[in-house]
PDB file of C-alpha atoms in Angstrom:
ATOM      1  CA  UNK A 188     -12.720 -10.890  -3.041  1.00  0.00           C
ATOM      2  CA  UNK A 189     -12.440 -10.128  -6.828  1.00  0.00           C
ATOM      3  CA  UNK A 190      -9.506  -9.825  -8.885  1.00  0.00           C
ATOM      4  CA  UNK A 191      -8.576  -6.331 -10.183  1.00  0.00           C
ATOM      5  CA  UNK A 192      -9.875  -5.395 -13.697  1.00  0.00           C
ATOM      6  CA  UNK A 193      -7.660  -3.947 -16.401  1.00  0.00           C
ATOM      7  CA  UNK A 194      -9.653  -1.206 -17.893  1.00  0.00           C
ATOM      8  CA  UNK A 195      -7.212   1.547 -18.240  1.00  0.00           C
ATOM      9  CA  UNK A 196      -6.967   3.496 -21.612  1.00  0.00           C
ATOM     10  CA  UNK A 197      -3.108   3.496 -21.468  1.00  0.00           C
ATOM     11  CA  UNK A 198      -2.812  -0.283 -21.209  1.00  0.00           C
ATOM     12  CA  UNK A 199      -1.551  -2.261 -24.175  1.00  0.00           C
ATOM     13  CA  UNK A 200      -3.558  -4.770 -25.986  1.00  0.00           C
ATOM     14  CA  UNK A 201      -1.726  -7.584 -24.048  1.00  0.00           C
ATOM     15  CA  UNK A 202      -0.706  -5.873 -20.847  1.00  0.00           C
ATOM     16  CA  UNK A 203       0.445  -9.218 -19.069  1.00  0.00           C
ATOM     17  CA  UNK A 204       3.036  -9.657 -21.788  1.00  0.00           C
ATOM     18  CA  UNK A 205       4.526  -6.179 -21.661  1.00  0.00           C
ATOM     19  CA  UNK A 206       7.600  -5.841 -19.310  1.00  0.00           C
ATOM     20  CA  UNK A 207       7.332  -3.720 -16.185  1.00  0.00           C
ATOM     21  CA  UNK A 208       8.989  -0.550 -16.968  1.00  0.00           C
ATOM     22  CA  UNK A 209       7.295   1.899 -14.544  1.00  0.00           C
ATOM     23  CA  UNK A 210       6.912   1.170 -10.899  1.00  0.00           C
ATOM     24  CA  UNK A 211       5.187   3.594  -8.464  1.00  0.00           C
ATOM     25  CA  UNK A 212       5.533   3.127  -4.722  1.00  0.00           C
ATOM     26  CA  UNK A 213       3.009   4.928  -2.512  1.00  0.00           C
ATOM     27  CA  UNK A 214       3.822   5.470   1.135  1.00  0.00           C
ATOM     28  CA  UNK A 215       1.750   7.589   3.578  1.00  0.00           C
ATOM     29  CA  UNK A 216       4.310   9.118   5.872  1.00  0.00           C
ATOM     30  CA  UNK A 217       7.552  10.724   4.985  1.00  0.00           C
ATOM     31  CA  UNK A 218       9.379   9.052   7.821  1.00  0.00           C
ATOM     32  CA  UNK A 219       8.326   5.677   6.455  1.00  0.00           C
ATOM     33  CA  UNK A 220       9.661   6.667   3.046  1.00  0.00           C
ATOM     34  CA  UNK A 221      12.884   8.429   3.809  1.00  0.00           C
ATOM     35  CA  UNK A 222      15.289   5.560   4.243  1.00  0.00           C
ATOM     36  CA  UNK A 223      13.871   3.973   0.955  1.00  0.00           C
ATOM     37  CA  UNK A 224      14.321   7.179  -0.967  1.00  0.00           C
ATOM     38  CA  UNK A 225      17.947   7.521   0.404  1.00  0.00           C
ATOM     39  CA  UNK A 226      18.724   3.817  -0.556  1.00  0.00           C
ATOM     40  CA  UNK A 227      17.407   4.010  -3.918  1.00  0.00           C
ATOM     41  CA  UNK A 228      19.137   7.499  -4.605  1.00  0.00           C
ATOM     42  CA  UNK A 229      15.812   9.025  -5.871  1.00  0.00           C
ATOM     43  CA  UNK A 230      15.490  12.636  -6.740  1.00  0.00           C
ATOM     44  CA  UNK A 231      12.722  14.871  -5.435  1.00  0.00           C
ATOM     45  CA  UNK A 232      10.631  16.470  -8.272  1.00  0.00           C
ATOM     46  CA  UNK A 233      10.756  20.139  -8.002  1.00  0.00           C
ATOM     47  CA  UNK A 234       7.168  20.487  -9.145  1.00  0.00           C
ATOM     48  CA  UNK A 235       4.841  17.701  -8.533  1.00  0.00           C
ATOM     49  CA  UNK A 236       3.839  15.923 -11.751  1.00  0.00           C
ATOM     50  CA  UNK A 237       0.497  15.053 -10.234  1.00  0.00           C
ATOM     51  CA  UNK A 238      -2.583  17.088 -11.179  1.00  0.00           C
ATOM     52  CA  UNK A 239      -4.355  19.502  -8.999  1.00  0.00           C
ATOM     53  CA  UNK A 240      -3.621  20.659  -5.450  1.00  0.00           C
ATOM     54  CA  UNK A 241      -2.667  17.143  -4.165  1.00  0.00           C
ATOM     55  CA  UNK A 242       0.247  17.789  -1.725  1.00  0.00           C
ATOM     56  CA  UNK A 243       1.919  14.449  -2.571  1.00  0.00           C
ATOM     57  CA  UNK A 244       5.838  14.490  -2.899  1.00  0.00           C
ATOM     58  CA  UNK A 245       7.320  12.587  -5.852  1.00  0.00           C
ATOM     59  CA  UNK A 246      10.892  11.030  -5.764  1.00  0.00           C
ATOM     60  CA  UNK A 247      12.067   9.439  -8.888  1.00  0.00           C
ATOM     61  CA  UNK A 248      14.980   7.508 -10.488  1.00  0.00           C
ATOM     62  CA  UNK A 249      16.172   4.758 -12.588  1.00  0.00           C
ATOM     63  CA  UNK A 250      16.404   1.376 -10.668  1.00  0.00           C
ATOM     64  CA  UNK A 251      17.280  -2.018 -12.282  1.00  0.00           C
ATOM     65  CA  UNK A 252      16.251  -0.571 -15.611  1.00  0.00           C
ATOM     66  CA  UNK A 253      12.890   0.612 -14.564  1.00  0.00           C
ATOM     67  CA  UNK A 254      11.581   4.156 -13.832  1.00  0.00           C
ATOM     68  CA  UNK A 255      10.700   4.194 -10.171  1.00  0.00           C
ATOM     69  CA  UNK A 256       8.607   6.708  -8.380  1.00  0.00           C
ATOM     70  CA  UNK A 257       8.204   6.712  -4.512  1.00  0.00           C
ATOM     71  CA  UNK A 258       5.336   9.100  -3.790  1.00  0.00           C
ATOM     72  CA  UNK A 259       4.207  10.188  -0.118  1.00  0.00           C
ATOM     73  CA  UNK A 260       0.917  11.716   0.543  1.00  0.00           C
ATOM     74  CA  UNK A 261       2.431  15.017   1.695  1.00  0.00           C
ATOM     75  CA  UNK A 262       1.828  17.221   4.613  1.00  0.00           C
ATOM     76  CA  UNK A 263      -1.612  18.806   5.585  1.00  0.00           C
ATOM     77  CA  UNK A 264      -1.504  22.473   5.108  1.00  0.00           C
ATOM     78  CA  UNK A 265      -4.055  22.914   7.783  1.00  0.00           C
ATOM     79  CA  UNK A 266      -2.642  20.804  10.555  1.00  0.00           C
ATOM     80  CA  UNK A 267       1.059  20.379   9.693  1.00  0.00           C
ATOM     81  CA  UNK A 268       1.260  16.431   9.808  1.00  0.00           C
ATOM     82  CA  UNK A 269       1.500  13.759   7.355  1.00  0.00           C
ATOM     83  CA  UNK A 270      -1.736  13.095   5.358  1.00  0.00           C
ATOM     84  CA  UNK A 271      -2.708   9.607   6.487  1.00  0.00           C
ATOM     85  CA  UNK A 272      -5.821   7.612   5.985  1.00  0.00           C
ATOM     86  CA  UNK A 273      -7.822   6.203   3.028  1.00  0.00           C
ATOM     87  CA  UNK A 274      -8.942   9.728   1.536  1.00  0.00           C
ATOM     88  CA  UNK A 275      -5.348  11.233   1.054  1.00  0.00           C
ATOM     89  CA  UNK A 276      -4.050   7.756  -0.152  1.00  0.00           C
ATOM     90  CA  UNK A 277      -6.786   7.420  -2.826  1.00  0.00           C
ATOM     91  CA  UNK A 278      -6.204  10.893  -4.098  1.00  0.00           C
ATOM     92  CA  UNK A 279      -2.446  10.339  -4.367  1.00  0.00           C
ATOM     93  CA  UNK A 280      -3.173   7.096  -6.065  1.00  0.00           C
ATOM     94  CA  UNK A 281      -5.549   8.605  -8.469  1.00  0.00           C
ATOM     95  CA  UNK A 282      -2.891  11.225  -9.314  1.00  0.00           C
ATOM     96  CA  UNK A 283      -0.208   8.699  -9.736  1.00  0.00           C
ATOM     97  CA  UNK A 284      -2.370   6.596 -12.107  1.00  0.00           C
ATOM     98  CA  UNK A 285      -3.272   9.563 -14.195  1.00  0.00           C
ATOM     99  CA  UNK A 286       0.165  11.176 -14.470  1.00  0.00           C
ATOM    100  CA  UNK A 287       2.809   8.643 -14.023  1.00  0.00           C
ATOM    101  CA  UNK A 288       0.886   5.644 -15.621  1.00  0.00           C
ATOM    102  CA  UNK A 289       2.713   2.861 -13.575  1.00  0.00           C
ATOM    103  CA  UNK A 290       2.730  -0.791 -14.860  1.00  0.00           C
ATOM    104  CA  UNK A 291       2.378  -1.803 -11.301  1.00  0.00           C
ATOM    105  CA  UNK A 292       1.548   0.121  -8.077  1.00  0.00           C
ATOM    106  CA  UNK A 293       2.964  -0.908  -4.806  1.00  0.00           C
ATOM    107  CA  UNK A 294       1.743   0.373  -1.413  1.00  0.00           C
ATOM    108  CA  UNK A 295       4.571   0.144   1.221  1.00  0.00           C
ATOM    109  CA  UNK A 296       4.201   1.123   4.892  1.00  0.00           C
ATOM    110  CA  UNK A 297       3.973   0.204   8.451  1.00  0.00           C
ATOM    111  CA  UNK A 298       1.099  -1.462  10.061  1.00  0.00           C
ATOM    112  CA  UNK A 299      -0.351  -3.473  13.153  1.00  0.00           C
ATOM    113  CA  UNK A 300      -0.034  -7.166  13.313  1.00  0.00           C
ATOM    114  CA  UNK A 301      -1.785  -9.890  15.482  1.00  0.00           C
ATOM    115  CA  UNK A 302      -0.452 -12.327  17.903  1.00  0.00           C
ATOM    116  CA  UNK A 303      -3.400 -14.497  17.034  1.00  0.00           C
ATOM    117  CA  UNK A 304      -2.408 -14.644  13.441  1.00  0.00           C
ATOM    118  CA  UNK A 305       1.283 -15.400  14.215  1.00  0.00           C
ATOM    119  CA  UNK A 306       2.361 -11.711  13.647  1.00  0.00           C
ATOM    120  CA  UNK A 307       5.379 -10.132  15.500  1.00  0.00           C
ATOM    121  CA  UNK A 308       7.087  -6.743  15.443  1.00  0.00           C
ATOM    122  CA  UNK A 309       9.281  -6.363  12.448  1.00  0.00           C
ATOM    123  CA  UNK A 310       7.468  -9.011  10.190  1.00  0.00           C
ATOM    124  CA  UNK A 311       6.994  -8.041   6.663  1.00  0.00           C
ATOM    125  CA  UNK A 312       3.753  -9.011   4.814  1.00  0.00           C
ATOM    126  CA  UNK A 313       3.002  -9.188   1.090  1.00  0.00           C
ATOM    127  CA  UNK A 314      -0.911  -8.768   1.024  1.00  0.00           C
ATOM    128  CA  UNK A 315      -3.151 -11.349  -0.301  1.00  0.00           C
ATOM    129  CA  UNK A 316      -6.354  -9.256  -0.281  1.00  0.00           C
ATOM    130  CA  UNK A 317      -7.706  -5.869   1.000  1.00  0.00           C
ATOM    131  CA  UNK A 318     -10.714  -5.082   2.949  1.00  0.00           C
ATOM    132  CA  UNK A 319     -12.083  -2.337   5.065  1.00  0.00           C
ATOM    133  CA  UNK A 320     -13.043  -2.858   8.796  1.00  0.00           C
ATOM    134  CA  UNK A 321     -14.608   0.572   9.823  1.00  0.00           C
ATOM    135  CA  UNK A 322     -17.257   0.858   7.156  1.00  0.00           C
ATOM    136  CA  UNK A 323     -20.421  -0.605   8.535  1.00  0.00           C
ATOM    137  CA  UNK A 324     -23.562  -0.423   6.376  1.00  0.00           C
ATOM    138  CA  UNK A 325     -26.099  -3.117   7.481  1.00  0.00           C
ATOM    139  CA  UNK A 326     -28.208  -2.929   4.359  1.00  0.00           C
ATOM    140  CA  UNK A 327     -28.073  -5.913   1.893  1.00  0.00           C
ATOM    141  CA  UNK A 328     -25.611  -5.165  -1.016  1.00  0.00           C
ATOM    142  CA  UNK A 329     -24.213  -2.050   0.879  1.00  0.00           C
ATOM    143  CA  UNK A 330     -22.762  -4.493   3.532  1.00  0.00           C
ATOM    144  CA  UNK A 331     -20.344  -6.273   1.159  1.00  0.00           C
ATOM    145  CA  UNK A 332     -19.763  -2.844  -0.593  1.00  0.00           C
ATOM    146  CA  UNK A 333     -18.698  -1.343   2.646  1.00  0.00           C
ATOM    147  CA  UNK A 334     -16.087  -4.193   3.241  1.00  0.00           C
ATOM    148  CA  UNK A 335     -14.855  -3.768  -0.362  1.00  0.00           C
ATOM    149  CA  UNK A 336     -12.924  -6.886  -0.640  1.00  0.00           C
ATOM    150  CA  UNK A 337     -10.364  -6.812  -3.493  1.00  0.00           C
ATOM    151  CA  UNK A 338      -7.640  -9.348  -4.096  1.00  0.00           C
ATOM    152  CA  UNK A 339      -4.088  -8.224  -4.490  1.00  0.00           C
ATOM    153  CA  UNK A 340      -2.663  -8.840  -8.086  1.00  0.00           C
ATOM    154  CA  UNK A 341      -1.421 -12.435  -8.252  1.00  0.00           C
ATOM    155  CA  UNK A 342       2.320 -12.563  -7.742  1.00  0.00           C
ATOM    156  CA  UNK A 343       3.125 -16.372  -7.020  1.00  0.00           C
ATOM    157  CA  UNK A 344       6.694 -16.082  -8.177  1.00  0.00           C
ATOM    158  CA  UNK A 345       7.372 -12.952  -6.246  1.00  0.00           C
ATOM    159  CA  UNK A 346       5.778 -14.518  -3.079  1.00  0.00           C
ATOM    160  CA  UNK A 347       7.987 -17.514  -3.419  1.00  0.00           C
ATOM    161  CA  UNK A 348      11.172 -15.393  -4.013  1.00  0.00           C
ATOM    162  CA  UNK A 349      10.616 -13.037  -1.237  1.00  0.00           C
ATOM    163  CA  UNK A 350       9.654 -15.276   1.608  1.00  0.00           C
ATOM    164  CA  UNK A 351       7.268 -12.660   3.223  1.00  0.00           C
ATOM    165  CA  UNK A 352       4.414 -13.606   5.302  1.00  0.00           C
ATOM    166  CA  UNK A 353       1.014 -13.708   3.568  1.00  0.00           C
ATOM    167  CA  UNK A 354      -2.298 -12.331   4.745  1.00  0.00           C
ATOM    168  CA  UNK A 355      -5.288 -10.075   4.336  1.00  0.00           C
ATOM    169  CA  UNK A 356      -4.706  -6.442   4.811  1.00  0.00           C
ATOM    170  CA  UNK A 357      -7.611  -4.549   6.611  1.00  0.00           C
ATOM    171  CA  UNK A 358      -7.906  -0.779   6.357  1.00  0.00           C
ATOM    172  CA  UNK A 359      -9.510   1.671   8.702  1.00  0.00           C
ATOM    173  CA  UNK A 360      -9.208   5.415   9.286  1.00  0.00           C
ATOM    174  CA  UNK A 361      -8.181   5.035  13.052  1.00  0.00           C
ATOM    175  CA  UNK A 362      -5.014   4.007  14.763  1.00  0.00           C
ATOM    176  CA  UNK A 363      -6.801   2.410  17.745  1.00  0.00           C
ATOM    177  CA  UNK A 364      -9.113  -0.518  17.461  1.00  0.00           C
ATOM    178  CA  UNK A 365     -12.266  -0.551  19.542  1.00  0.00           C
ATOM    179  CA  UNK A 366     -14.291  -3.635  20.120  1.00  0.00           C
ATOM    180  CA  UNK A 367     -16.485  -3.028  17.076  1.00  0.00           C
ATOM    181  CA  UNK A 368     -13.518  -2.774  14.794  1.00  0.00           C
ATOM    182  CA  UNK A 369     -11.800  -5.826  16.453  1.00  0.00           C
ATOM    183  CA  UNK A 370     -14.903  -7.786  15.612  1.00  0.00           C
ATOM    184  CA  UNK A 371     -14.835  -6.614  11.797  1.00  0.00           C
ATOM    185  CA  UNK A 372     -11.018  -7.374  11.741  1.00  0.00           C
ATOM    186  CA  UNK A 373     -11.682 -10.825  12.965  1.00  0.00           C
ATOM    187  CA  UNK A 374     -14.485 -11.379  10.482  1.00  0.00           C
ATOM    188  CA  UNK A 375     -12.016 -10.066   7.656  1.00  0.00           C
ATOM    189  CA  UNK A 376      -9.561 -12.654   8.692  1.00  0.00           C
ATOM    190  CA  UNK A 377      -6.941  -9.777   8.960  1.00  0.00           C
ATOM    191  CA  UNK A 378      -3.318 -10.354   9.605  1.00  0.00           C
ATOM    192  CA  UNK A 379      -2.561  -6.855   9.015  1.00  0.00           C
ATOM    193  CA  UNK A 380      -4.268  -3.575  10.232  1.00  0.00           C
ATOM    194  CA  UNK A 381      -3.467  -0.185   8.631  1.00  0.00           C
ATOM    195  CA  UNK A 382      -4.906   2.991   7.204  1.00  0.00           C
ATOM    196  CA  UNK A 383      -4.582   3.183   3.572  1.00  0.00           C
ATOM    197  CA  UNK A 384      -4.250   0.108   1.241  1.00  0.00           C
ATOM    198  CA  UNK A 385      -8.073  -0.704   0.687  1.00  0.00           C
ATOM    199  CA  UNK A 386      -8.496   3.025  -0.352  1.00  0.00           C
ATOM    200  CA  UNK A 387      -5.634   2.624  -2.855  1.00  0.00           C
ATOM    201  CA  UNK A 388      -7.009  -0.735  -3.966  1.00  0.00           C
ATOM    202  CA  UNK A 389     -10.230   0.863  -4.944  1.00  0.00           C
ATOM    203  CA  UNK A 390      -8.464   3.497  -7.083  1.00  0.00           C
ATOM    204  CA  UNK A 391      -6.082   0.948  -8.725  1.00  0.00           C
ATOM    205  CA  UNK A 392      -9.040  -1.268  -9.567  1.00  0.00           C
ATOM    206  CA  UNK A 393     -10.787   1.790 -11.246  1.00  0.00           C
ATOM    207  CA  UNK A 394      -7.782   2.255 -13.492  1.00  0.00           C
ATOM    208  CA  UNK A 395      -6.982  -1.599 -13.938  1.00  0.00           C
ATOM    209  CA  UNK A 396      -3.448  -1.072 -12.648  1.00  0.00           C
ATOM    210  CA  UNK A 397      -2.062  -4.081 -10.776  1.00  0.00           C
ATOM    211  CA  UNK A 398      -1.706  -3.473  -7.192  1.00  0.00           C
ATOM    212  CA  UNK A 399       0.220  -5.117  -4.463  1.00  0.00           C
ATOM    213  CA  UNK A 400       1.089  -4.084  -0.866  1.00  0.00           C
ATOM    214  CA  UNK A 401       4.204  -4.615   1.389  1.00  0.00           C
ATOM    215  CA  UNK A 402       3.559  -3.847   5.120  1.00  0.00           C
ATOM    216  CA  UNK A 403       6.151  -4.032   7.971  1.00  0.00           C
ATOM    217  CA  UNK A 404       4.661  -4.499  11.437  1.00  0.00           C
ATOM    218  CA  UNK A 405       5.167  -1.745  14.135  1.00  0.00           C
ATOM    219  CA  UNK A 406       2.721  -2.757  16.761  1.00  0.00           C
ATOM    220  CA  UNK A 407       0.530  -5.775  17.927  1.00  0.00           C
ATOM    221  CA  UNK A 408      -3.091  -4.962  18.014  1.00  0.00           C
ATOM    222  CA  UNK A 409      -4.018  -7.716  20.345  1.00  0.00           C
ATOM    223  CA  UNK A 410      -0.860  -7.039  22.542  1.00  0.00           C
ATOM    224  CA  UNK A 411      -0.709  -5.413  25.836  1.00  0.00           C
ATOM    225  CA  UNK A 412       1.239  -2.243  24.895  1.00  0.00           C
ATOM    226  CA  UNK A 413      -0.749   0.939  24.001  1.00  0.00           C
ATOM    227  CA  UNK A 414      -0.766   1.129  20.048  1.00  0.00           C
ATOM    228  CA  UNK A 415       0.371   4.632  19.757  1.00  0.00           C
ATOM    229  CA  UNK A 416       3.309   4.291  22.097  1.00  0.00           C
ATOM    230  CA  UNK A 417       4.323   0.895  20.316  1.00  0.00           C
ATOM    231  CA  UNK A 418       3.942   2.458  16.849  1.00  0.00           C
ATOM    232  CA  UNK A 419       6.183   5.376  17.572  1.00  0.00           C
ATOM    233  CA  UNK A 420       8.780   3.143  19.267  1.00  0.00           C
ATOM    234  CA  UNK A 421       9.067   0.923  16.358  1.00  0.00           C
ATOM    235  CA  UNK A 422       8.441   3.310  13.400  1.00  0.00           C
ATOM    236  CA  UNK A 423      12.100   3.736  12.631  1.00  0.00           C
ATOM    237  CA  UNK A 424      12.859   0.085  12.667  1.00  0.00           C
ATOM    238  CA  UNK A 425       9.871  -0.878  10.381  1.00  0.00           C
ATOM    239  CA  UNK A 426      10.968   1.992   8.002  1.00  0.00           C
ATOM    240  CA  UNK A 427      14.477   0.270   7.833  1.00  0.00           C
ATOM    241  CA  UNK A 428      12.644  -3.103   7.164  1.00  0.00           C
ATOM    242  CA  UNK A 429      10.821  -1.581   4.454  1.00  0.00           C
ATOM    243  CA  UNK A 430      14.222  -0.141   3.049  1.00  0.00           C
ATOM    244  CA  UNK A 431      15.329  -3.730   2.923  1.00  0.00           C
ATOM    245  CA  UNK A 432      12.258  -5.282   1.480  1.00  0.00           C
ATOM    246  CA  UNK A 433      10.998  -2.861  -1.061  1.00  0.00           C
ATOM    247  CA  UNK A 434      14.114  -2.746  -3.162  1.00  0.00           C
ATOM    248  CA  UNK A 435      14.054  -6.572  -3.392  1.00  0.00           C
ATOM    249  CA  UNK A 436      10.531  -6.303  -4.732  1.00  0.00           C
ATOM    250  CA  UNK A 437      11.551  -3.519  -7.283  1.00  0.00           C
ATOM    251  CA  UNK A 438      14.546  -5.789  -8.398  1.00  0.00           C
ATOM    252  CA  UNK A 439      12.425  -8.835  -8.833  1.00  0.00           C
ATOM    253  CA  UNK A 440       9.445  -7.002 -10.683  1.00  0.00           C
ATOM    254  CA  UNK A 441      11.616  -4.730 -13.078  1.00  0.00           C
ATOM    255  CA  UNK A 442      11.640  -5.850 -16.474  1.00  0.00           C
ATOM    256  CA  UNK A 443       9.504  -8.891 -15.949  1.00  0.00           C
ATOM    257  CA  UNK A 444       6.151  -9.455 -17.619  1.00  0.00           C
ATOM    258  CA  UNK A 445       3.238  -9.273 -15.366  1.00  0.00           C
ATOM    259  CA  UNK A 446       2.305 -12.871 -15.982  1.00  0.00           C
ATOM    260  CA  UNK A 447       5.792 -13.791 -14.744  1.00  0.00           C
ATOM    261  CA  UNK A 448       5.232 -12.283 -11.228  1.00  0.00           C
TER     262      UNK A 448
END
């Protein structure tokens, strides 16, 4: 994996020395975001500040001296459900980077874990890297492009302070995990399986925006219970876990220089 580049035009000459004043948190589903929005007492924007027809919802407020935006992907007008997956997440991240110009971008959400990697329901992970497990292009050069490995922004102090689990977050556009995906997940050394982070990482890298991800485990990929049932059963509890974890991350990050994270 490679570290994210800082190439954004709005960055200062010495971005690592500037204090973090704007934090954007991108969350796919409204049910995942609602407890956090309520806890932080954020206010929904009457009109989205994001460009174009992106259906994302933006909730904003001042938290620990920083401007915090929690952004969900919004609902599909055609199907009436949350816009999940890499395409909506990448579009939302693109709009965030253009319009809100965050000093750091955080992806918070629910995910699957693995017994084989020591994962359990309710665990919270701080991603070490991002990869794709459902993009298979067996042509030299395109094979590594398909995996698209990107390191999370280095945050050793944050990791030490939070005590979250550490691991690779692997992204695919399906909730289930057929054998071909399981093989890719194993090859990716994945501790977390979810549906957005690698797409957001790609966009954050284009803008040079530091990117981290906090994931709460709702289901065990290599367990015995059907994934969809286990996910729905534990969604509320995982959202509550995020409500506890993400404010701690915001409090730690706000006002610090990036190099101090």
